[in-house]
CSV table of C-alpha atoms in Angstrom, one decimal:
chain,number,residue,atom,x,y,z
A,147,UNK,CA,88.9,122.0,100.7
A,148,UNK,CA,87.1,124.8,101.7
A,149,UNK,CA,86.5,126.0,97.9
A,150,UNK,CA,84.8,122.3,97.5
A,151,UNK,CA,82.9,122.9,100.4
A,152,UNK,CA,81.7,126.5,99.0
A,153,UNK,CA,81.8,125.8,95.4
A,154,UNK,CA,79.5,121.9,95.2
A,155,UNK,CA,75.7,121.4,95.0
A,156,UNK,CA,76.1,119.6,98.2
A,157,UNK,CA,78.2,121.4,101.2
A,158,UNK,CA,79.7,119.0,103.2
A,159,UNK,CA,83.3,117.8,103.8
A,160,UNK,CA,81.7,114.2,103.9
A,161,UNK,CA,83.5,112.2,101.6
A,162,UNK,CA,80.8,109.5,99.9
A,163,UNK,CA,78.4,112.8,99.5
A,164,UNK,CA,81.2,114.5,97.6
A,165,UNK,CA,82.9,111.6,95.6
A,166,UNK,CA,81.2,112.1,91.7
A,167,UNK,CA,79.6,115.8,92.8
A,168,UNK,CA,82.7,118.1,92.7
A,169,UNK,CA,82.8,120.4,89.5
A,170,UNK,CA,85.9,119.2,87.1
A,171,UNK,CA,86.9,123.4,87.3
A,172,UNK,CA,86.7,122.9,90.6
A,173,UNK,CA,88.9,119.6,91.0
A,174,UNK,CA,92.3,120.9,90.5
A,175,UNK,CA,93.7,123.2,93.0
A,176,UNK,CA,92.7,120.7,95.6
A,177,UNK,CA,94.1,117.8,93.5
A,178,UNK,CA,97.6,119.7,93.7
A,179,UNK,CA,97.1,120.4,97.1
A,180,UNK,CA,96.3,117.2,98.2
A,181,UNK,CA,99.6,115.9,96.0
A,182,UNK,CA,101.6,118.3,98.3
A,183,UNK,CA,100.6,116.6,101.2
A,184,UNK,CA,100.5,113.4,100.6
A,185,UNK,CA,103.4,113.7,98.6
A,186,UNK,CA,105.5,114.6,102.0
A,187,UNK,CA,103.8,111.9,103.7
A,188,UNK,CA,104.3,108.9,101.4
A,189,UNK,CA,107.0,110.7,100.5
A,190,UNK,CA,108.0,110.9,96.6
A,191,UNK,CA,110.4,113.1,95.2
A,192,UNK,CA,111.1,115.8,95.4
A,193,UNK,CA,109.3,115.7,99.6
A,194,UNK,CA,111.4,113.3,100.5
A,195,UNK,CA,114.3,114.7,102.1
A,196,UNK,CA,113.0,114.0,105.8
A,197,UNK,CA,112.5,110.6,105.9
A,198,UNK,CA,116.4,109.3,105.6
A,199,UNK,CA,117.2,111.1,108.5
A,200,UNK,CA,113.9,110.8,110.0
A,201,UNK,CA,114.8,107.0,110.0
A,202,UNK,CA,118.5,107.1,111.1
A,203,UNK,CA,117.3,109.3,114.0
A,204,UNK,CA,114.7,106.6,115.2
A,205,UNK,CA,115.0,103.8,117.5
A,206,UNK,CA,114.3,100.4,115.2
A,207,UNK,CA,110.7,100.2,116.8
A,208,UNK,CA,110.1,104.2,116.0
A,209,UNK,CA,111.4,103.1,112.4
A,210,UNK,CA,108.9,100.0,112.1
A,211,UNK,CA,106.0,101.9,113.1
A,212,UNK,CA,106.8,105.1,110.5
A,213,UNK,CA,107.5,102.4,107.5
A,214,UNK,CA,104.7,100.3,108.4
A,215,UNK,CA,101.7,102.8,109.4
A,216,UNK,CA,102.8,106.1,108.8
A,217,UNK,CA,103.9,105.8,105.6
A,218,UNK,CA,100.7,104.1,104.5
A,219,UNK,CA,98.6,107.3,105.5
A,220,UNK,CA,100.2,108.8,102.5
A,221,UNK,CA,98.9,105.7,99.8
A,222,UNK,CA,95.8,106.0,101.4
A,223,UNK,CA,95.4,109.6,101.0
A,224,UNK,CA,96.4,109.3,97.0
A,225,UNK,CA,93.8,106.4,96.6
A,226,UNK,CA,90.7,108.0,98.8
A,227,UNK,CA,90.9,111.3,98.6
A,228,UNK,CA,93.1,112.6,95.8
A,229,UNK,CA,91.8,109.6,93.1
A,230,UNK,CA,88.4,109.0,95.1
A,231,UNK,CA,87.1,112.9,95.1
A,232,UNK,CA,89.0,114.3,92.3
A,233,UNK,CA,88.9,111.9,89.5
A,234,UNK,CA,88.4,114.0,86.3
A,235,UNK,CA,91.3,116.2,87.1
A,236,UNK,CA,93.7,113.2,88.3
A,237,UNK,CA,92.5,111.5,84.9
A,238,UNK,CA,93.7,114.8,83.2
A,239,UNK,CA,97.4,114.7,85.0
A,240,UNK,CA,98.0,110.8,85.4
A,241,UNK,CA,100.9,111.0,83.7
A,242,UNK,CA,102.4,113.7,85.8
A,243,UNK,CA,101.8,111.8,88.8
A,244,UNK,CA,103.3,108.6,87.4
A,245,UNK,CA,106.2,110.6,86.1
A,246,UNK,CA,106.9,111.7,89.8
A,247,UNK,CA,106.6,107.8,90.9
A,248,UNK,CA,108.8,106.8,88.3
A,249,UNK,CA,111.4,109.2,88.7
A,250,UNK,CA,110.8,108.3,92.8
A,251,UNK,CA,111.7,104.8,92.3
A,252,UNK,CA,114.3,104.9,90.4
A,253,UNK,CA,116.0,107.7,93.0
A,254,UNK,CA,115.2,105.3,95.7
A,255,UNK,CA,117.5,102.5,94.0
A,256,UNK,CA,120.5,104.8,92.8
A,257,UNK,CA,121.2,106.5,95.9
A,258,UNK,CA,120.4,103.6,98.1
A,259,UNK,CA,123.3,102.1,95.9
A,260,UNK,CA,125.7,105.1,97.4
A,261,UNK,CA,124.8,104.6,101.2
A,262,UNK,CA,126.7,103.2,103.6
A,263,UNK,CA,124.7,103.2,106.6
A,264,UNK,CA,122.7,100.1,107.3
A,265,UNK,CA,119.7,102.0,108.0
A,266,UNK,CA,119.7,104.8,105.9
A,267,UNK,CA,119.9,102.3,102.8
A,268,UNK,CA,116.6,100.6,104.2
A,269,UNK,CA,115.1,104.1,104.1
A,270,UNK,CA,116.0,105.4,100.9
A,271,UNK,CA,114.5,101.5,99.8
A,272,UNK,CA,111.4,103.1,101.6
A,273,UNK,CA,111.4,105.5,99.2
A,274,UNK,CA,111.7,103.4,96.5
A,275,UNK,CA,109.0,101.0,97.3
A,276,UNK,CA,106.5,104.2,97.8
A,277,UNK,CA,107.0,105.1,94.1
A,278,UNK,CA,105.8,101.9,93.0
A,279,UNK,CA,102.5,103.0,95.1
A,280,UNK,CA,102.4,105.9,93.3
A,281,UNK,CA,103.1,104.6,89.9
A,282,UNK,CA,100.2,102.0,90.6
A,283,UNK,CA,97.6,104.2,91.7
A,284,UNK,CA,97.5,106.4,89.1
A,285,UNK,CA,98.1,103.6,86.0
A,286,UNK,CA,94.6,103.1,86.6
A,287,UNK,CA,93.6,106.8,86.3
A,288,UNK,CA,95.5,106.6,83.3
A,289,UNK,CA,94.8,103.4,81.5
A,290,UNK,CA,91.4,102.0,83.4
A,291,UNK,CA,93.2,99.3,84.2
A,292,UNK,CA,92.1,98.3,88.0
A,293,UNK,CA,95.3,95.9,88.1
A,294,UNK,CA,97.5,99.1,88.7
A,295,UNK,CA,95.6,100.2,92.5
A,296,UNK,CA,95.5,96.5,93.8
A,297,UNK,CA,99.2,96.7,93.0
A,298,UNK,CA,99.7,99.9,94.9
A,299,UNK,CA,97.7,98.5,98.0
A,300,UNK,CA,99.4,95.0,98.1
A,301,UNK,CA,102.6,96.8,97.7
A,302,UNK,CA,102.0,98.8,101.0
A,303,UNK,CA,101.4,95.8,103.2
A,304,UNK,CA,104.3,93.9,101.6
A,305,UNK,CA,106.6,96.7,102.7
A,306,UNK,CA,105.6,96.6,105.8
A,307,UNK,CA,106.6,93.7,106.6
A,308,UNK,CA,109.9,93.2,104.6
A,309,UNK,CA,111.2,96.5,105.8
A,310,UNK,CA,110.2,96.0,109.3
A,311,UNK,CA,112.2,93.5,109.1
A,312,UNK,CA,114.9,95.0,108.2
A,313,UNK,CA,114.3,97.8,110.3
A,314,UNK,CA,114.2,95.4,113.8
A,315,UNK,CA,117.4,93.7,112.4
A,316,UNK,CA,119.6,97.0,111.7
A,317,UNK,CA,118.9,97.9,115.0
A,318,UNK,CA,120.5,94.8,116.5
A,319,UNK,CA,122.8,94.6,114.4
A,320,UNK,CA,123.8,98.4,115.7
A,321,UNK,CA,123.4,97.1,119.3
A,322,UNK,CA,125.7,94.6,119.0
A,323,UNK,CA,128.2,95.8,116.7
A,324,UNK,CA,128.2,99.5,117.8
A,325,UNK,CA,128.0,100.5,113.8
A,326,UNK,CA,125.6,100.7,110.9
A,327,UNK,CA,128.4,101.1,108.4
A,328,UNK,CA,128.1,98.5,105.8
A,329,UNK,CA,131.6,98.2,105.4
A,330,UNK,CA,132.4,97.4,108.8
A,331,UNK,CA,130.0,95.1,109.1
A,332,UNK,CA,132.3,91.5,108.6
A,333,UNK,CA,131.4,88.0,108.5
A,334,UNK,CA,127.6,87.8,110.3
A,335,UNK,CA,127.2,84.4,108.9
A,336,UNK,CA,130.1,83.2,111.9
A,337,UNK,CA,129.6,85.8,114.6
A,338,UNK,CA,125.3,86.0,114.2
A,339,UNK,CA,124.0,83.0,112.0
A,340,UNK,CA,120.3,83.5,112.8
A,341,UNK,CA,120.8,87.1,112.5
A,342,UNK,CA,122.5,86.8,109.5
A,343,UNK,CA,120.3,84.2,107.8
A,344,UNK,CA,117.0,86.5,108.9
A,345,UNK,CA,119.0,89.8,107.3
A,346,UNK,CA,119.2,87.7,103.8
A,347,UNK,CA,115.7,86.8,103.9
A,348,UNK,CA,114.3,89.9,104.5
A,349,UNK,CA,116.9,91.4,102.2
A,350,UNK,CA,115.2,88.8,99.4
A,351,UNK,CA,112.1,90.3,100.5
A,352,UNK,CA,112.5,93.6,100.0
A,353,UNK,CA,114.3,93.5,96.6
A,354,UNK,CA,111.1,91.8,95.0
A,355,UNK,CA,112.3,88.2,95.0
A,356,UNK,CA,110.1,85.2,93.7
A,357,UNK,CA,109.4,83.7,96.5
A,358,UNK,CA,107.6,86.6,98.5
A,359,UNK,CA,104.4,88.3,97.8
A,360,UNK,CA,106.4,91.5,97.0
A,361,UNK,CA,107.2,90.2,93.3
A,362,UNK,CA,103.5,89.7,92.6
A,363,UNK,CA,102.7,93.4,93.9
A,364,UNK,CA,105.9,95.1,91.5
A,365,UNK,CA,105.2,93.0,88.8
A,366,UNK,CA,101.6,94.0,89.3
A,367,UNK,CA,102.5,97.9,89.4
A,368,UNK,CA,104.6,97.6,86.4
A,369,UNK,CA,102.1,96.0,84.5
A,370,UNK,CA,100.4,98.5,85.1
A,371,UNK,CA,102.1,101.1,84.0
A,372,UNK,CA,102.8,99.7,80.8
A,373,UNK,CA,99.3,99.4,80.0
A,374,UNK,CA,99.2,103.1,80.6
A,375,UNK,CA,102.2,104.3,78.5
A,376,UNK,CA,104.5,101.2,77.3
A,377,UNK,CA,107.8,103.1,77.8
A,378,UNK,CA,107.6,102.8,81.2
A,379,UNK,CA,108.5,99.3,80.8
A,380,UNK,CA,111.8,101.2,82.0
A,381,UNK,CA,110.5,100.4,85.3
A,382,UNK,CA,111.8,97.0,85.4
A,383,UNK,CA,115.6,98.2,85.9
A,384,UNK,CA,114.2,99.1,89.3
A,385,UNK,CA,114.1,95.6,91.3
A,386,UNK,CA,117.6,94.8,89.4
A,387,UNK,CA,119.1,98.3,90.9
A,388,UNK,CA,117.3,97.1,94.3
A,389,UNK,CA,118.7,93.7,93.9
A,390,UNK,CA,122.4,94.7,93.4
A,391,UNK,CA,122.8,97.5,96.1
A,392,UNK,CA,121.2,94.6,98.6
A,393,UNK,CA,123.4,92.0,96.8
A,394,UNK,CA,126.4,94.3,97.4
A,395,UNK,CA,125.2,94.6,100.9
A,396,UNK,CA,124.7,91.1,102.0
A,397,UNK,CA,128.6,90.5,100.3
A,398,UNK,CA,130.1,93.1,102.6
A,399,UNK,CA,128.0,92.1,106.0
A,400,UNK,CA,127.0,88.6,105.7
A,401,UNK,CA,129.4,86.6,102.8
A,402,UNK,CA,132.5,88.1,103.9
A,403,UNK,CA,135.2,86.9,106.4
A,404,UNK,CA,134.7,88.3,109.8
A,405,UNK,CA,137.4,90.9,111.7
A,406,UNK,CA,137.4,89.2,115.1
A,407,UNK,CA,137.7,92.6,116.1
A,408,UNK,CA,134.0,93.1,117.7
A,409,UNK,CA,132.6,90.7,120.0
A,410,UNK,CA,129.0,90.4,119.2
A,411,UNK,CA,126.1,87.6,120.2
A,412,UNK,CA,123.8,86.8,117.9
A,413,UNK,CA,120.2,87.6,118.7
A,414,UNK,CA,117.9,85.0,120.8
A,415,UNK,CA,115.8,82.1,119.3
A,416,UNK,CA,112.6,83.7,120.1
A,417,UNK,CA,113.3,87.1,118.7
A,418,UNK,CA,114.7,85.1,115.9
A,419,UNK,CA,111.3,83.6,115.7
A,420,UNK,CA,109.4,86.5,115.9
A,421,UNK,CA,111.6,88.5,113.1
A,422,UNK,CA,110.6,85.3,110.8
A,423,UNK,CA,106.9,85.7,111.6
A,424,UNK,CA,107.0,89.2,109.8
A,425,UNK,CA,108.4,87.4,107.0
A,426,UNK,CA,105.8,84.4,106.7
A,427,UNK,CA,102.9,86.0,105.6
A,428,UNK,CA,104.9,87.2,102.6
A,429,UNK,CA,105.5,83.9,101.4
A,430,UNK,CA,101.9,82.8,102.8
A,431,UNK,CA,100.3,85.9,100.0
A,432,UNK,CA,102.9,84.5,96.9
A,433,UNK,CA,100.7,81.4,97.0
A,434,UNK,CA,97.4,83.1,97.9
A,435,UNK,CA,97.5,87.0,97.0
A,436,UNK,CA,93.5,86.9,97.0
A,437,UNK,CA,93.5,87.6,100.6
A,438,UNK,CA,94.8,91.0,99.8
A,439,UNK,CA,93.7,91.4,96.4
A,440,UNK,CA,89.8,90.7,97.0
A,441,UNK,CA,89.4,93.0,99.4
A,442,UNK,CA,91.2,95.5,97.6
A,443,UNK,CA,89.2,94.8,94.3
A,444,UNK,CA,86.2,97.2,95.1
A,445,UNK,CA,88.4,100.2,96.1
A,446,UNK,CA,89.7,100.0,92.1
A,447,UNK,CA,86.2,99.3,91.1
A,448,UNK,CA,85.2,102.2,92.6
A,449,UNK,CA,87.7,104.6,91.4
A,450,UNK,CA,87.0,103.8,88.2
A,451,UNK,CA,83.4,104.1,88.3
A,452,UNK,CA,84.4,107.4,89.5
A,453,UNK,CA,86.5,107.5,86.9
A,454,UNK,CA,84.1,106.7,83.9
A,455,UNK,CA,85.9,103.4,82.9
């Protein structure tokens, strides 16, 4: 950044002065700089490592707030900074960037599908869901198409909210049960109904199901991307590998018979109620995704003013 500063017309580290004023020459150092570190932050492949653990380590709250805000700072970063002050050069390398989201979703989903740990599955999900915001972003550097950033921002508040879900309910679960090991996890739908019933919801939510907001904003991001180069049609085998490692989860933990060798109480009505409320605005946004979606329409009308198209 200091080489923008040095190298533009204009010296200032002011963002609307520099947006459209930085030389293309100029653009691309930064552009991979900013990818590093944004890259760790979102994270994507291959700056990911951190976040599993980061996650397991947490307490559920800790968790919630990294998936729900931290995580975000990355997407923003991509969508201000790296697509909002180097345009030309992110034009140029779209397709790199949409390889790395690509190849970040689909990583997400397969090893999530290996996990055993509660928690450590929701992470590597986090991962997932952040390479559909990368994916989206950059479709519309590639194809002009402002369809594929309104995606990536609706994604971001949609996973906030179905795996902060999660998140809160792992850790209960843990409290009560004294494990996050999937397999030893039995029968929640007799020893913690409410807990169980809000662990399938939230489960729905986060694999992209119909009836939550989520679908609109993957099916928006894939669009997307198919409009940019078709073969990543590909990208639709990702909510089916994110639907069967849940699927297989929710069999082990919530469809199964139970042990009867833990002793566990299910969690209270009102923090029942409260785990629900993260989940109603996702259902609230299926019917009326404008309330995210016009706000978010002149960030990806600016970007591609910026961007020419």
């Amino acid at each position: 950044f200091l080489a923008v500063y040095l190298g533009t017309s204009v010296p200032t580290f002011d963002i609307p002065d520099l947006a459209g004023k930085i030389p293309p020459g100029l653009q691309y150092l930064p552009l991979l700089a900013t990818f590093i570190g944004f890259g760790v932050k979102l994270p994507v492949v291959p700056f990911h490592t951190w976040l599993p653990d980061a996650h397991v380590e947490a307490p559920a709250p800790v968790s919630v707030l990294l998936a729900g805000v931290l995580l975000k700072m990355g997407g923003y970063g991509f969508i201000r900074i790296s697509l909002g002050l180097f345009p030309q050069a992110s034009t140029q390398y779209a397709w790199a960037f949409m390889l790395v989201g690509v190849v970040t979703m689909f990583y997400g989903a397969i090893v999530a599908t290996l996990a055993k740990d509660l928690k450590r599955m929701i992470a590597l999900t986090s991962i997932n869901h952040m390479g559909f915001v990368l994916l989206g972003a950059y479709s519309t550097a590639s194809s002009g198409s402002a369809l594929g950033v309104q995606g990536a921002i609706f994604q971001m508040f949609n996973h906030a909210l179905a795996i902060g879900s999660l998140f809160m309910l792992s850790g209960y679960i843990h409290e009560q049960a004294g494990t996050r090991e999937i397999p030893l996890l039995k029968g929640l739908r007799i020893t913690m109904p409410r807990t169980a019933t809000l662990l399938m919801l939230s489960s729905l939510a986060a694999m992209g199901f119909p009836i939550y907001s989520s679908f609109v904003s993957e099916f928006m991001v894939i669009a997307a991307s198919i409009s940019a180069f078709s073969p990543y049609a590909v990208t639709v085998l990702v909510p089916a590998l994110t639907g069967a490692y849940f699927m297989w989860m929710l069999r082990r933990t919530v469809l199964s018979a139970p042990t009867g060798s833990v002793v566990v109480k299910d969690s209270p009505r009102l923090d029942s109620a409260v785990l629900f409320a993260y989940l109603v605005p996702l259902f609230i946004l299926l019917i009326f995704p404008y309330i995210i979606l016009d706000p978010a329409a002149p960030v990806s009308q600016y970007i591609l003013h910026l961007r020419g198209g």
